[in-house]
Amino acid sequence: QKEVEQDPGPLSVPEGAIVSLNCTYSNSAFQYFMWYRQYSRKGPELLMYTYSSGNKEDGRFTAQVDKSSKYISLFIRDSQPSDSATYLCARYMDTGRRALTFGSGTRLQVQP
Amino acid sequence: DVKVTQSSRYLVKRTGEKVFLECVQDMDHENMFWYRQDPGLGLRLIYFSYDVKMKEKGDIPEGYSVSREKKERFSLILESASTNQTSMYLCASSGLTGVNSPLHFGNGTRLTVT
């Protein structure tokens, strides 16, 4: 089982819809999660990060961690065509390792 | 803004060739990373380095080596390229240790081995 599992999509929604992107993880040892966004032909860029459980909000984006179900989510409100990209969840596996472990990414298409 | 520059956008090499992928960052970051990205598999860590001349294996180091002679430059070496190394290669850097250090990525090198 991969450490971080993510539905690859593609996910297609109309402009203005609320989008929910989800990841599950298998190892509960350390919980620091990040969401990266990757546009076509570009490298990933950090969108949000969250530590432990609960919600974190930044504009139209909300990151949520549910420790009990080992589930992390990214919600996008009022989605825009410019949100069309691949979204990657990632986590640090432990405090000592400086590299992130990534999910496989979910491709999102927001239709105008 | 942090800039991570990968020397080639596209590269085509033949099986058995020795291949060098170069990465330079301009923010004096301690940590540098090489990932490969494949459809359905996401990003997988090949090697990383937390200091000059230091390196650590990632999850899929077989068939690769790295070199970090200067702080700003991190090279990925394919000693004898094979077709299963056809992939998108992404370099990244980060400035701090531990969890408060987001990775900054380059735009990738798409390598095709024929």
Coordinates of C-alpha atoms in Angstrom, one line a residue:
Chain A
Q1 CA 0.0 0.0 0.0
K2 CA 1.3 3.4 -0.9
E3 CA 1.9 5.8 2.0
V4 CA -0.4 8.4 0.4
E5 CA -3.3 7.4 -1.8
Q6 CA -5.1 9.8 -4.1
D7 CA -7.8 9.4 -6.7
P8 CA -6.2 10.4 -10.1
G9 CA -9.4 11.7 -11.6
P10 CA -9.8 13.5 -14.0
L11 CA -12.4 15.5 -12.2
S12 CA -14.5 17.8 -14.3
V13 CA -16.8 20.5 -12.7
P14 CA -18.6 23.6 -13.9
E15 CA -17.3 27.0 -13.0
G16 CA -18.5 28.1 -9.6
A17 CA -18.8 24.6 -8.2
I18 CA -17.4 23.5 -4.9
V19 CA -14.6 21.0 -5.4
S20 CA -13.5 18.4 -3.0
L21 CA -10.1 16.6 -3.4
N22 CA -9.1 13.8 -1.1
C23 CA -6.2 11.8 0.0
T24 CA -5.8 8.9 2.5
Y25 CA -2.6 8.0 4.3
S26 CA -1.5 4.9 6.0
N27 CA 1.1 5.8 8.6
S28 CA -0.1 7.8 11.6
A29 CA 3.4 8.5 13.0
F30 CA 3.7 12.1 11.8
Q31 CA 1.1 14.4 10.5
Y32 CA 2.2 17.4 8.5
F33 CA 0.5 17.7 5.2
M34 CA 0.8 19.9 2.2
W35 CA -1.1 20.5 -1.0
Y36 CA 0.7 21.3 -4.2
R37 CA -0.8 22.6 -7.4
Q38 CA 0.8 21.7 -10.8
Y39 CA -0.2 23.4 -14.0
S40 CA 0.5 21.7 -17.3
R41 CA 4.3 21.8 -18.2
K42 CA 5.2 23.4 -14.9
G43 CA 6.7 22.2 -11.6
P44 CA 4.4 21.8 -8.5
E45 CA 4.0 24.9 -6.3
L46 CA 2.9 24.9 -2.7
L47 CA -0.7 25.8 -2.2
M48 CA -1.4 25.1 1.5
Y49 CA 0.0 23.2 4.4
T50 CA -1.6 22.0 7.6
Y51 CA -0.4 20.3 10.7
S52 CA -2.3 17.6 12.7
S53 CA -6.1 17.8 12.6
G54 CA -8.7 20.4 11.9
N55 CA -9.2 23.0 9.1
K56 CA -7.0 25.7 7.6
E57 CA -8.5 28.3 5.3
D58 CA -6.8 30.5 2.7
G59 CA -9.2 32.5 0.5
R60 CA -11.2 30.0 -1.6
F61 CA -9.2 27.1 -0.4
T62 CA -9.7 25.0 2.8
A63 CA -7.4 22.1 3.9
Q64 CA -8.9 19.6 6.3
V65 CA -7.3 16.7 8.2
D66 CA -9.3 14.0 9.8
K67 CA -6.9 11.9 12.0
S68 CA -9.5 9.3 12.9
S69 CA -10.1 8.3 9.4
K70 CA -6.6 9.2 8.1
Y71 CA -8.2 11.4 5.5
I72 CA -7.0 14.8 4.2
S73 CA -9.1 17.0 1.9
L74 CA -8.8 20.2 -0.1
F75 CA -11.9 22.2 -0.8
I76 CA -12.1 24.8 -3.4
R77 CA -15.1 27.2 -3.3
D78 CA -16.3 29.1 -6.3
S79 CA -14.0 27.2 -8.6
Q80 CA -12.5 29.0 -11.6
P81 CA -11.1 27.8 -14.9
S82 CA -7.8 29.0 -13.7
D83 CA -8.0 26.3 -11.0
S84 CA -7.7 23.7 -13.7
A85 CA -4.5 21.8 -12.7
T86 CA -3.3 18.7 -11.0
Y87 CA -3.5 18.8 -7.2
L88 CA -1.0 16.7 -5.2
C89 CA -1.2 15.9 -1.6
A90 CA 2.1 15.4 0.3
R91 CA 3.3 14.7 3.7
Y92 CA 6.5 14.4 5.7
M93 CA 6.9 10.9 6.9
D94 CA 8.9 11.8 10.0
T95 CA 10.6 14.7 11.7
G96 CA 14.0 13.7 10.5
R97 CA 13.4 13.2 6.9
R98 CA 13.5 16.4 4.8
A99 CA 11.8 15.0 1.7
L100 CA 8.1 14.9 1.0
T101 CA 6.1 11.8 0.0
F102 CA 3.5 12.6 -2.6
G103 CA 0.2 11.2 -3.7
S104 CA -0.2 10.5 -7.4
G105 CA -2.2 13.7 -8.0
T106 CA -5.8 14.5 -9.0
R107 CA -6.3 16.2 -12.3
L108 CA -9.1 18.9 -12.1
Q109 CA -10.8 20.6 -15.0
V110 CA -13.1 23.5 -14.3
Q111 CA -15.4 24.2 -17.3
P112 CA -16.3 27.8 -18.0
Chain B
D1 CA 11.1 34.5 -5.4
V2 CA 13.0 31.2 -5.3
K3 CA 14.2 30.1 -8.6
V4 CA 15.0 26.5 -9.4
T5 CA 16.4 26.1 -12.9
Q6 CA 16.7 22.8 -14.7
S7 CA 19.1 23.0 -17.6
S8 CA 17.0 21.1 -20.2
R9 CA 13.3 21.1 -20.9
Y10 CA 13.4 18.1 -23.2
L11 CA 16.1 15.5 -23.6
V12 CA 16.3 12.5 -25.9
K13 CA 19.0 9.9 -25.3
R14 CA 19.9 6.4 -26.5
T15 CA 19.9 3.3 -24.3
G16 CA 23.3 2.9 -22.6
E17 CA 24.3 6.5 -22.8
K18 CA 25.4 8.4 -19.6
V19 CA 23.0 11.2 -18.9
F20 CA 23.5 14.3 -16.8
L21 CA 20.5 16.3 -15.6
E22 CA 21.5 19.6 -14.0
C23 CA 19.7 21.7 -11.5
V24 CA 20.6 25.1 -10.0
Q25 CA 18.9 27.1 -7.2
D26 CA 19.5 30.7 -6.4
M27 CA 18.3 31.0 -2.8
D28 CA 21.2 29.5 -0.9
H29 CA 19.0 26.5 0.1
E30 CA 20.6 23.6 2.1
N31 CA 18.4 20.9 0.8
M32 CA 18.0 19.7 -2.8
F33 CA 16.0 16.8 -4.2
W34 CA 15.4 14.8 -7.4
Y35 CA 12.0 13.3 -8.1
R36 CA 10.7 11.6 -11.1
Q37 CA 7.0 11.9 -12.1
D38 CA 5.1 9.2 -14.0
P39 CA 1.4 8.9 -14.8
G40 CA -0.4 7.0 -12.1
L41 CA 2.6 6.9 -9.8
G42 CA 3.0 10.5 -8.9
L43 CA 6.3 11.9 -7.7
R44 CA 8.8 9.5 -6.4
L45 CA 12.0 10.5 -4.6
I46 CA 15.2 9.4 -6.2
Y47 CA 17.9 11.1 -4.1
F48 CA 18.3 14.2 -1.9
S49 CA 21.1 16.2 -0.5
Y50 CA 21.1 18.3 2.7
D51 CA 24.6 19.7 2.3
V52 CA 27.5 20.0 -0.2
K53 CA 29.0 16.6 -0.9
M54 CA 26.2 14.9 1.2
K55 CA 23.6 12.7 -0.3
E56 CA 20.9 10.3 0.8
K57 CA 19.0 7.7 -1.2
G58 CA 15.3 8.2 -1.7
D59 CA 12.7 5.6 -2.6
I60 CA 14.0 4.6 -6.1
P61 CA 17.7 5.2 -6.3
E62 CA 18.6 2.2 -8.5
G63 CA 20.2 3.2 -11.7
Y64 CA 20.9 6.8 -10.6
S65 CA 23.6 8.7 -8.8
V66 CA 24.0 12.3 -7.8
S67 CA 26.6 14.9 -7.3
R68 CA 26.6 18.1 -5.2
E69 CA 29.9 19.8 -5.4
K70 CA 28.5 23.3 -4.9
K71 CA 25.6 24.4 -2.7
E72 CA 23.5 25.8 -5.5
R73 CA 23.9 22.8 -8.0
F74 CA 22.6 19.3 -7.8
S75 CA 23.2 16.9 -10.6
L76 CA 21.4 13.7 -11.4
I77 CA 23.4 11.1 -13.3
L78 CA 22.0 8.1 -15.2
E79 CA 25.1 5.9 -15.5
S80 CA 23.6 3.8 -18.4
A81 CA 20.3 5.0 -19.5
S82 CA 17.5 2.5 -20.0
T83 CA 14.0 2.9 -21.6
N84 CA 12.4 2.5 -18.2
Q85 CA 14.0 5.7 -17.1
T86 CA 11.9 7.6 -19.6
S87 CA 10.1 10.1 -17.4
M88 CA 9.7 13.6 -16.2
Y89 CA 12.4 14.6 -13.8
L90 CA 11.8 17.3 -11.2
C91 CA 14.4 19.1 -9.1
A92 CA 13.4 20.9 -5.9
S93 CA 15.1 22.8 -3.1
S94 CA 14.2 23.8 0.4
G95 CA 15.8 26.2 2.9
L96 CA 15.0 24.9 6.3
T97 CA 15.0 21.5 8.0
G98 CA 11.9 19.7 9.1
V99 CA 8.3 20.6 8.5
N100 CA 8.5 24.3 8.0
S101 CA 10.3 24.0 4.7
P102 CA 8.2 23.8 1.5
L103 CA 9.8 22.4 -1.5
H104 CA 10.3 24.7 -4.5
F105 CA 10.4 22.9 -7.8
G106 CA 11.9 23.5 -11.2
N107 CA 9.7 23.1 -14.3
G108 CA 11.1 19.6 -15.0
T109 CA 13.2 17.8 -17.7
R110 CA 11.3 15.4 -19.8
L111 CA 13.7 12.6 -20.7
T112 CA 13.1 10.1 -23.4
V113 CA 15.4 7.1 -23.7
T114 CA 15.1 5.3 -27.0

